[in-house]
GROMACS .gro file of C-alpha atoms in nm:
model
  206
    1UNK     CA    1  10.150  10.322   9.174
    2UNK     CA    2   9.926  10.370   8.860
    3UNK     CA    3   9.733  10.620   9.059
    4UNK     CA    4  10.068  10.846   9.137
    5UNK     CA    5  10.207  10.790   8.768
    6UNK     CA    6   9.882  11.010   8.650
    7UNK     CA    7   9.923  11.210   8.922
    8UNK     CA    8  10.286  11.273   8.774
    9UNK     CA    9  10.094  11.435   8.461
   10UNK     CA   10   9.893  11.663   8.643
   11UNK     CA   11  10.132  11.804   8.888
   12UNK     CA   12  10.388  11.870   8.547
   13UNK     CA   13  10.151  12.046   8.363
   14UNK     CA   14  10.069  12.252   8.739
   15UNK     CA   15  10.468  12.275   8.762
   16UNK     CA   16  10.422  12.424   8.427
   17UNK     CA   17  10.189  12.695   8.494
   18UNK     CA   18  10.361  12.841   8.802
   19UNK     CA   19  10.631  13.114   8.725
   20UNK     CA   20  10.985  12.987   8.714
   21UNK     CA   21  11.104  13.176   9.048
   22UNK     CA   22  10.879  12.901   9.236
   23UNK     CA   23  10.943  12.581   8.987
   24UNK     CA   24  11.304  12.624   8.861
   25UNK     CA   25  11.186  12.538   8.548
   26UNK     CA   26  11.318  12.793   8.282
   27UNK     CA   27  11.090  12.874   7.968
   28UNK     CA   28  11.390  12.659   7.796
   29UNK     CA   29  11.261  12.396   7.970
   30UNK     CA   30  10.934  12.403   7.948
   31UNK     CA   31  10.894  12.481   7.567
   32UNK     CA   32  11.143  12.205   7.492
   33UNK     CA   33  11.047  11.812   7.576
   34UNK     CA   34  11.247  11.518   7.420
   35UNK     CA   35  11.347  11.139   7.473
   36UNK     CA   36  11.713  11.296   7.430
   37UNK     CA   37  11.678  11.524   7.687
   38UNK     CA   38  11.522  11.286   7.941
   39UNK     CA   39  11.793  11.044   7.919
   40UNK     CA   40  12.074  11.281   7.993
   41UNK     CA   41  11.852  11.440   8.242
   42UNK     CA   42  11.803  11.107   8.418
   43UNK     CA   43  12.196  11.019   8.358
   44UNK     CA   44  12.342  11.295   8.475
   45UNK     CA   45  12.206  11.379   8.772
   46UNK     CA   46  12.303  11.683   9.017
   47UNK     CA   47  12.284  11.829   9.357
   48UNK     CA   48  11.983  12.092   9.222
   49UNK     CA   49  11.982  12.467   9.428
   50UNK     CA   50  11.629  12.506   9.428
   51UNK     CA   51  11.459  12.756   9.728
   52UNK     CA   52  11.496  12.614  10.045
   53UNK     CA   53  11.105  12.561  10.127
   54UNK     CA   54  11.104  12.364   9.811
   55UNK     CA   55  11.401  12.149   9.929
   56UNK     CA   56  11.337  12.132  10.327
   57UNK     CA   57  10.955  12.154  10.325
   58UNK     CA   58  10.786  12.062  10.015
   59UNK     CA   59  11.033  11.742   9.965
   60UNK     CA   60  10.950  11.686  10.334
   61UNK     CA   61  10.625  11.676  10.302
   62UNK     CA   62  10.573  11.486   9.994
   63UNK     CA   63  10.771  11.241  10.169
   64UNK     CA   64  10.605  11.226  10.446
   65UNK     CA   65  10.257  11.179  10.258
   66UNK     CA   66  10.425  10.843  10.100
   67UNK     CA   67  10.513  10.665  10.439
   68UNK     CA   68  10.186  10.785  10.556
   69UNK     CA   69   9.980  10.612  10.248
   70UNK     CA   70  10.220  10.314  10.277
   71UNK     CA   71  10.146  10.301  10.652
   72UNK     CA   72   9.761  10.328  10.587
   73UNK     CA   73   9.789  10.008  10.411
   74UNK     CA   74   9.942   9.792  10.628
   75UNK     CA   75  10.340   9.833  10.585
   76UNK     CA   76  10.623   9.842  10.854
   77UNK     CA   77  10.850  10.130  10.867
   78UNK     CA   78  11.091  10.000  10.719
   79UNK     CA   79  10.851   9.897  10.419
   80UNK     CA   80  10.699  10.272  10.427
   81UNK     CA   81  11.004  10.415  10.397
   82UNK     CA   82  11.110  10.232  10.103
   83UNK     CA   83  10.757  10.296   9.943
   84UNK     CA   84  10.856  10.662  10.037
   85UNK     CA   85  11.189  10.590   9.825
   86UNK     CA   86  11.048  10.400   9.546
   87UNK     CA   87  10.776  10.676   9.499
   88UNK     CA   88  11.015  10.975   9.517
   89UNK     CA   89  11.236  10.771   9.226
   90UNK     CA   90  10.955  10.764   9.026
   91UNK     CA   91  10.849  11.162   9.029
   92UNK     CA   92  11.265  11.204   8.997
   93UNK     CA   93  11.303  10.966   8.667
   94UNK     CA   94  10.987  10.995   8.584
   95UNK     CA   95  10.775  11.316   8.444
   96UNK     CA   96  11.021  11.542   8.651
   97UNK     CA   97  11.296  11.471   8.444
   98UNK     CA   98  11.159  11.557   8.122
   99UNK     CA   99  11.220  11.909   8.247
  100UNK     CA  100  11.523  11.884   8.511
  101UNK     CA  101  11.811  11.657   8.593
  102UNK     CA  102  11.718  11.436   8.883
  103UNK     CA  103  11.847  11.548   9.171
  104UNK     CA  104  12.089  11.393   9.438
  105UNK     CA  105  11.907  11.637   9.718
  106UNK     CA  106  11.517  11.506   9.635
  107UNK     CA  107  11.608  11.166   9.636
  108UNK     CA  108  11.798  11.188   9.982
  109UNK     CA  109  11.572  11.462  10.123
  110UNK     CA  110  11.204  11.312  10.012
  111UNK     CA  111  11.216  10.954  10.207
  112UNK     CA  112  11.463  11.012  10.468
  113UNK     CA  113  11.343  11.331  10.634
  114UNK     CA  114  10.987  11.251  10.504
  115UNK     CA  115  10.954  10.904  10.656
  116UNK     CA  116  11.101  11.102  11.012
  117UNK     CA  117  10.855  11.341  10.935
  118UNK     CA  118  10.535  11.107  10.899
  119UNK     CA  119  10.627  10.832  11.161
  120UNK     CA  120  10.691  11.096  11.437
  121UNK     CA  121  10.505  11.382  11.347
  122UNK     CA  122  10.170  11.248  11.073
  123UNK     CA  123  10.129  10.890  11.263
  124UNK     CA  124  10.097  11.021  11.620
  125UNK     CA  125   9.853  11.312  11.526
  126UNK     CA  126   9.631  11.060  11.292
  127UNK     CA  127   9.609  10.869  11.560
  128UNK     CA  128   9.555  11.101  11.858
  129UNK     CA  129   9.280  11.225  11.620
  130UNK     CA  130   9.114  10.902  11.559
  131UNK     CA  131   9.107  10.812  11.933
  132UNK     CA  132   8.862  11.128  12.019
  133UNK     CA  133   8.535  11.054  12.083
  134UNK     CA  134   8.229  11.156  11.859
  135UNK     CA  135   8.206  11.315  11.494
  136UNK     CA  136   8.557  11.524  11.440
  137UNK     CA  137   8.488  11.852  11.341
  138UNK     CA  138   8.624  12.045  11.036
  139UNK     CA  139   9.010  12.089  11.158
  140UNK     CA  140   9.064  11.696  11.239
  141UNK     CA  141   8.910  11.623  10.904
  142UNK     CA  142   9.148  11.852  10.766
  143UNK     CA  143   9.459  11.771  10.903
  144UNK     CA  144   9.370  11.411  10.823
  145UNK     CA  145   9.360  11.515  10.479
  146UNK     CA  146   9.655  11.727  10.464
  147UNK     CA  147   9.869  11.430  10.621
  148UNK     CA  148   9.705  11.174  10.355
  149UNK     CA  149   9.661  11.366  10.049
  150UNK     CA  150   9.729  11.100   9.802
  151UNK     CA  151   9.483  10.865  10.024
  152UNK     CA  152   9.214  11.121  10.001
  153UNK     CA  153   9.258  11.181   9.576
  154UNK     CA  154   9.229  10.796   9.603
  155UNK     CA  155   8.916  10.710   9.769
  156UNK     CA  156   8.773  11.036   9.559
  157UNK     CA  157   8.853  10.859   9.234
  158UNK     CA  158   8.785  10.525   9.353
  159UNK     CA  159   8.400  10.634   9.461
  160UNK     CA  160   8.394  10.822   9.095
  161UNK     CA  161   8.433  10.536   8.953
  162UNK     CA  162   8.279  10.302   9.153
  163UNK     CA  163   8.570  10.160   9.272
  164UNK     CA  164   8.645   9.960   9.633
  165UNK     CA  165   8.940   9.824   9.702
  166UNK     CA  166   9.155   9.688  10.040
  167UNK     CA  167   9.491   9.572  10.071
  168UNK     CA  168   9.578   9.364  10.342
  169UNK     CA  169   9.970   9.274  10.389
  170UNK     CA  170  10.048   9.041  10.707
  171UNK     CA  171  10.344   8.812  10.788
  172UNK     CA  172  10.257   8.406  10.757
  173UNK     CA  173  10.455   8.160  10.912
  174UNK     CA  174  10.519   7.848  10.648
  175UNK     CA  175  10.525   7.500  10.820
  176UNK     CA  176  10.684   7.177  10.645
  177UNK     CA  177  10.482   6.946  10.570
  178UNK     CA  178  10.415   6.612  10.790
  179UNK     CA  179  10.604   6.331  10.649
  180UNK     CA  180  10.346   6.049  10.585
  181UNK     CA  181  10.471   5.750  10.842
  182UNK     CA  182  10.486   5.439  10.805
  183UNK     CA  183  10.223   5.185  10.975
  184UNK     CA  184  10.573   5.043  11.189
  185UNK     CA  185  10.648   5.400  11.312
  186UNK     CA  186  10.278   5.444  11.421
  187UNK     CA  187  10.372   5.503  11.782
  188UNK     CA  188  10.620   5.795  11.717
  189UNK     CA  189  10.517   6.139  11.799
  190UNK     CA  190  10.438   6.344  11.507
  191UNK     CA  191  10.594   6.595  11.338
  192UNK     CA  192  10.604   6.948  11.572
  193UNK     CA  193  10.458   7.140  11.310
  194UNK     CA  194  10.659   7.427  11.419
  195UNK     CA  195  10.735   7.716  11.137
  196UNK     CA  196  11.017   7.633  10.917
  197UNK     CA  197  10.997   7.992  10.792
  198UNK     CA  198  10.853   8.317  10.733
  199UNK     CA  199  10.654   8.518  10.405
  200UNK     CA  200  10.453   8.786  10.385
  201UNK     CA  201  10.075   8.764  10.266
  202UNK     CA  202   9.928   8.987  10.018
  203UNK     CA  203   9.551   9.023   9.988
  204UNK     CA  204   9.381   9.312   9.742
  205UNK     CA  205   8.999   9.303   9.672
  206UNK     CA  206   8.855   9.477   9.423
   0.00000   0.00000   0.00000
């Protein structure tokens, strides 16, 4: 998350740069940046117009590239997709807004079609990928990058700065403890030990 909230600084000041036909960002908007401004953006949101590839294939995609870096790390899809959710909020609210109202159509669009769009589409071609045999050549690389962008930019600034980290998320069953017995109830079986309910286990190394 504190990887993709700097990331949220670079791609505004790239949103910046590109010509308003392809951002929807007037010069208005760009030239003027305020606390006001972000709070009604981020209060009154709206269903935006923006070109459809930007809508139906950018959002998509984006999407899709969440699930896919939740998935990487261990989630279910239900988890994914509401990393894919939680991660679209943040661009919406976050650096986006400073510029735009949040819109009703990204934060629909982003997870829903992009979780559809990496469990069905992303997953299955990772992992036909990963099962060939022998070095991949320069188009498996690829499309593993271009389905895992935000895993890629990762692992780049993690070996820049000498960083390795894992995540490991599993389910744990939690068992009640054995009562201690008395020395007159020696002869009754114990205690089944059977789980009396479930958590999940979170592990990160650094």
């Amino acid at each position: 998350a504190w990887y993709f909230l700097s990331y949220q600084i670079v791609a505004v000041g790239a949103l910046y740069l590109l010509p308003g036909s392809v951002s929807g960002w007037s010069d208005e908007d760009k030239s003027n940046y305020s606390f006001e401004k972000w709070r009604y953006n981020v209060t009154h949101p709206i269903w935006d117009n923006d070109a459809w590839y930007v809508n139906w294939v950018l959002h998509p995609y984006w999407g899709g590239a969440y699930y896919i870096r939740a998935r990487e790390r261990g989630f279910d899809r239900t988890d994914s997709f509401w990393f894919s959710t939680v991660m679209s909020l943040l661009w919406e609210y976050g650096a986006e807004a400073l510029a735009e109202p949040v819109s009703f159509t990204d934060i629909i669009v982003t997870p829903v079609l992009g979780s559809l769009l990496g469990e069905y589409v992303f997953a299955p071609w990772r992992a036909r990928i990963r099962a060939k045999p022998g070095e991949l050549d320069w188009s498996d690389k690829a499309v593993l990058a271009l389905t895992d962008p935000l895993g890629v930019i990762n692992a780049q600034i993690d070996t820049l700065f000498g960083v390795k980290s894992t995540v490991q998320v599993a389910p744990m069953g939690m068992r009640a403890p054995l009562q201690r017995r008395e020395p007159a109830f020696a002869g009754v079986p114990p205690a089944s030990g059977k789980p009396s309910g479930w958590a999940v286990q979170i592990r990160v190394d650094w």
